[in-house]
Amino acid sequence: LSPSAIVTATEMLLTDRRTVRVLLVDDEEAIRLSLSTFLTRSGYDVDTASSASQALAMLESGHYSLMLSDIRMPGMSGVELVPRALASNPDLAIVMLTAVNDAPTATEALSRGAMGYLTKPVELPDLHDSILKALHRREMLLQQREIDHVIREEVAVRTAEIEREKSALRDLTIQVAESLVIAMEAKNPYMRGRSIRIGELAASIADEMALDVDTVEAVRLAARLMDVGKIGIREEILNKPGALTPEEFAHVKQHVEIGLNILAPMKHLGTVLDYVRDHHEHFDGTGYPRQLTDNQISVGGRILAAADAYDALTSGRSYQEPLNPTKTLDYLGERVGTLLDPAVFLALSAVVRRRRSLTFITAIPN
């Protein structure tokens, strides 16, 4: 914009200048009187201060749009006043006045936040133009701030909407995977409810190990999804009443890879995918699919291996009678360090014994 265009635009914004409060700061009374008279006649609401300290006190108690300030004053200078004035009122437009044409001082004042710089004696038309330009710049900054605020709010709202949509999609994909598991379990009476049981037991073990809440929930979800790959295993093998042949067992082991392929698009699952991948690893490295050992196995994988084994032994199969909790713990205790992580087994034992104690207490007649 040209200077004349800026003045015209600002005058349109300031048709009622009585709403524009101006603080005039100068230690010379004659200058305060002449400039305040001019500004008042021009339609501005003008207050005056004889020092920087008085100006700061007035800025604290009243809202001003513009400050005209001398630079050389006793005590605090006008240059020192600028940042303190802006700290008190960040929206303040500031124009500096000085009797000395000092380029370094002008540069310092402008760098600290002043919007204009005039040399005394001030030509009144120049003062008027400088005021309008400063007020126009202030108005533009206020409008830009408002636009930024609206944009930030819109971005926040849209981001929240996107997160809700992503969350809904995540929930839907998980529900689809869980539905596949439930459909598979429904075909075998020994499998029904297995993923839910293992999920609750695994989450209890993780909680007993004092793992953080996010890990506990990731373990619970991994348990619900870990058998989804069995949808790709032949039913006659899954439901076979006797021991599997080596070829059949090799086929069953493929369910881990099949499951990971099904779940792979759900990258938001994060560590849940690691836990699903590791749930058949053994502590001594004899498990599958990667023959990991010890802490190479994710903590969720180690927990799921224990919960899976406990549920399989206590639920039974067509070819195997279920074991009671005590015998199951004895059996698994003999496999600590080979099948199971010792720390996980301790947590499993504590969870099972606590559950048995609660069951015994609730069974006592009143």
Tab-separated table of C-alpha atoms in Angstrom, residues 34-210:
chain	number	residue	atom	x	y	z
A	34	SER	CA	0.502	21.714	22.280
A	35	LEU	CA	0.433	18.095	21.093
A	36	SER	CA	-2.458	17.085	23.324
A	37	THR	CA	-4.448	20.091	22.089
A	38	PHE	CA	-3.825	19.078	18.479
A	39	LEU	CA	-4.740	15.457	19.094
A	40	THR	CA	-7.860	16.345	21.051
A	41	ARG	CA	-9.018	18.665	18.275
A	42	SER	CA	-8.327	15.812	15.839
A	43	GLY	CA	-10.830	13.717	17.764
A	44	TYR	CA	-8.619	11.504	19.910
A	45	ASP	CA	-9.080	10.777	23.618
A	46	VAL	CA	-5.751	12.000	25.032
A	47	ASP	CA	-4.023	11.529	28.400
A	48	THR	CA	-0.557	12.858	29.238
A	49	ALA	CA	2.332	11.683	31.398
A	50	SER	CA	5.429	13.672	32.371
A	51	SER	CA	7.703	10.651	32.837
A	52	ALA	CA	8.173	7.048	31.807
A	53	SER	CA	7.342	5.777	35.287
A	54	GLN	CA	4.063	7.718	35.303
A	55	ALA	CA	3.282	6.372	31.839
A	56	LEU	CA	3.762	2.794	33.030
A	57	ALA	CA	1.396	3.366	35.935
A	58	MET	CA	-1.228	4.776	33.569
A	59	LEU	CA	-0.777	1.866	31.147
A	60	GLU	CA	-1.440	-0.540	33.982
A	61	SER	CA	-4.691	1.172	34.939
A	62	GLY	CA	-6.110	2.054	31.509
A	63	HIS	CA	-6.318	0.660	27.993
A	64	TYR	CA	-4.607	2.716	25.315
A	65	SER	CA	-4.344	2.182	21.579
A	66	LEU	CA	-1.347	4.446	20.973
A	67	MET	CA	1.553	5.938	22.929
A	68	LEU	CA	3.553	8.958	21.749
A	69	SER	CA	6.745	9.136	23.741
A	70	ASP	CA	9.760	11.403	23.947
A	71	ILE	CA	13.080	9.533	23.988
A	72	ARG	CA	15.277	11.688	26.220
A	73	MET	CA	13.592	12.092	29.603
A	74	PRO	CA	14.934	12.208	33.182
A	75	GLY	CA	15.108	8.760	34.780
A	76	MET	CA	13.881	6.079	32.422
A	77	SER	CA	14.363	6.931	28.749
A	78	GLY	CA	11.767	6.473	26.050
A	79	VAL	CA	13.783	3.617	24.542
A	80	GLU	CA	13.742	1.815	27.894
A	81	LEU	CA	10.019	2.532	28.207
A	82	VAL	CA	9.097	0.792	24.935
A	83	PRO	CA	9.559	-2.883	25.940
A	84	ARG	CA	8.047	-2.315	29.381
A	85	ALA	CA	5.033	-0.589	27.840
A	86	LEU	CA	4.545	-3.478	25.406
A	87	ALA	CA	4.858	-5.962	28.258
A	88	SER	CA	1.986	-4.132	29.945
A	89	ASN	CA	-0.070	-3.789	26.741
A	90	PRO	CA	1.118	-5.985	23.821
A	91	ASP	CA	-1.436	-4.338	21.491
A	92	LEU	CA	-0.047	-0.836	21.998
A	93	ALA	CA	1.097	1.135	18.945
A	94	ILE	CA	4.117	3.311	19.797
A	95	VAL	CA	5.539	6.326	17.998
A	96	MET	CA	8.761	7.905	19.318
A	97	LEU	CA	9.575	11.630	19.400
A	98	THR	CA	13.069	13.090	19.767
A	99	ALA	CA	14.830	16.401	19.461
A	100	VAL	CA	17.978	14.732	18.122
A	101	ASN	CA	18.182	12.957	14.760
A	102	ASP	CA	20.120	9.990	16.107
A	103	ALA	CA	19.998	6.986	13.736
A	104	PRO	CA	21.306	4.361	16.244
A	105	THR	CA	18.756	5.463	18.848
A	106	ALA	CA	15.976	5.340	16.289
A	107	THR	CA	17.049	1.872	15.215
A	108	GLU	CA	17.113	0.656	18.819
A	109	ALA	CA	13.652	2.072	19.527
A	110	LEU	CA	12.204	0.437	16.421
A	111	SER	CA	13.910	-2.882	17.205
A	112	ARG	CA	12.320	-2.853	20.654
A	113	GLY	CA	8.835	-2.515	19.176
A	114	ALA	CA	8.164	1.113	18.274
A	115	MET	CA	6.227	1.561	15.025
A	116	GLY	CA	7.308	5.079	14.147
A	117	TYR	CA	9.990	7.687	14.814
A	118	LEU	CA	9.670	11.487	14.405
A	119	THR	CA	12.194	14.298	14.970
A	120	LYS	CA	11.191	17.440	16.833
A	121	PRO	CA	9.985	19.980	16.032
A	122	VAL	CA	7.215	17.783	14.675
A	123	GLU	CA	5.191	18.932	11.712
A	124	LEU	CA	1.579	18.298	12.687
A	125	PRO	CA	0.583	16.757	9.319
A	126	ASP	CA	3.561	14.386	9.623
A	127	LEU	CA	2.518	13.518	13.159
A	128	HIS	CA	-1.022	12.834	11.980
A	129	ASP	CA	0.200	10.589	9.167
A	130	SER	CA	2.577	8.739	11.481
A	131	ILE	CA	-0.222	8.143	13.993
A	132	LEU	CA	-2.549	6.805	11.315
A	133	LYS	CA	0.137	4.514	9.941
A	134	ALA	CA	0.927	3.162	13.418
A	135	LEU	CA	-2.767	2.610	14.167
A	136	HIS	CA	-3.231	0.920	10.801
A	137	ARG	CA	-0.338	-1.399	11.500
A	138	ARG	CA	-1.773	-2.114	14.945
A	139	GLU	CA	-5.172	-2.886	13.396
A	140	MET	CA	-3.573	-5.248	10.888
A	141	LEU	CA	-1.684	-7.038	13.656
A	142	LEU	CA	-4.878	-7.402	15.699
A	143	GLN	CA	-6.731	-8.753	12.683
A	144	GLN	CA	-3.900	-11.163	11.920
A	145	ARG	CA	-3.926	-12.330	15.526
A	146	GLU	CA	-7.670	-12.909	15.311
A	147	ILE	CA	-7.266	-14.794	12.041
A	148	ASP	CA	-4.494	-16.908	13.601
A	149	HIS	CA	-6.746	-17.629	16.566
A	150	VAL	CA	-9.611	-18.687	14.308
A	151	ILE	CA	-7.267	-20.865	12.254
A	152	ARG	CA	-5.834	-22.496	15.393
A	153	GLU	CA	-9.336	-23.204	16.662
A	154	GLU	CA	-10.374	-24.618	13.292
A	155	VAL	CA	-7.246	-26.780	13.138
A	156	ALA	CA	-7.888	-28.004	16.695
A	157	VAL	CA	-11.502	-28.862	15.862
A	158	ARG	CA	-10.531	-30.623	12.637
A	159	THR	CA	-7.679	-32.466	14.338
A	160	ALA	CA	-10.096	-33.676	17.021
A	161	GLU	CA	-12.518	-34.818	14.311
A	162	ILE	CA	-9.753	-36.685	12.483
A	163	GLU	CA	-8.635	-38.342	15.715
A	164	ARG	CA	-12.227	-39.405	16.413
A	165	GLU	CA	-12.501	-40.798	12.901
A	166	LYS	CA	-9.183	-42.624	13.252
A	167	SER	CA	-10.231	-43.963	16.642
A	168	ALA	CA	-13.542	-45.184	15.214
A	169	LEU	CA	-11.686	-46.845	12.340
A	170	ARG	CA	-9.230	-48.458	14.767
A	171	ASP	CA	-12.094	-49.760	16.874
A	172	LEU	CA	-13.856	-51.082	13.784
A	173	THR	CA	-10.794	-52.913	12.480
A	174	ILE	CA	-10.164	-54.441	15.894
A	175	GLN	CA	-13.812	-55.511	16.118
A	176	VAL	CA	-13.544	-57.176	12.715
A	177	ALA	CA	-10.431	-59.081	13.803
A	178	GLU	CA	-12.080	-60.086	17.079
A	179	SER	CA	-15.142	-61.226	15.147
A	180	LEU	CA	-12.936	-63.545	13.096
A	181	VAL	CA	-11.509	-65.017	16.300
A	182	ILE	CA	-14.970	-65.454	17.826
A	183	ALA	CA	-16.235	-67.106	14.640
A	184	MET	CA	-13.315	-69.525	14.720
A	185	GLU	CA	-13.791	-70.282	18.436
A	186	ALA	CA	-17.481	-70.991	17.893
A	187	LYS	CA	-16.575	-74.025	15.766
A	188	ASN	CA	-14.777	-75.744	18.641
A	189	PRO	CA	-16.382	-76.137	22.094
A	190	TYR	CA	-12.936	-76.193	23.737
A	191	MET	CA	-12.030	-72.846	22.150
A	192	ARG	CA	-15.141	-70.837	23.011
A	193	GLY	CA	-14.360	-67.735	25.067
A	194	ARG	CA	-10.653	-68.569	25.016
A	195	SER	CA	-9.431	-65.194	23.746
A	196	ILE	CA	-11.428	-63.315	26.393
A	197	ARG	CA	-10.220	-65.616	29.191
A	198	ILE	CA	-6.605	-65.328	28.148
A	199	GLY	CA	-6.980	-61.565	27.743
A	200	GLU	CA	-8.204	-61.106	31.304
A	201	LEU	CA	-5.577	-63.459	32.743
A	202	ALA	CA	-2.744	-61.880	30.733
A	203	ALA	CA	-3.816	-58.367	31.777
A	204	SER	CA	-3.892	-59.496	35.427
A	205	ILE	CA	-0.373	-60.920	35.101
A	206	ALA	CA	0.880	-57.668	33.530
A	207	ASP	CA	-0.752	-55.677	36.320
A	208	GLU	CA	0.798	-57.989	38.941
A	209	MET	CA	4.192	-57.253	37.362
A	210	ALA	CA	3.506	-53.525	37.909
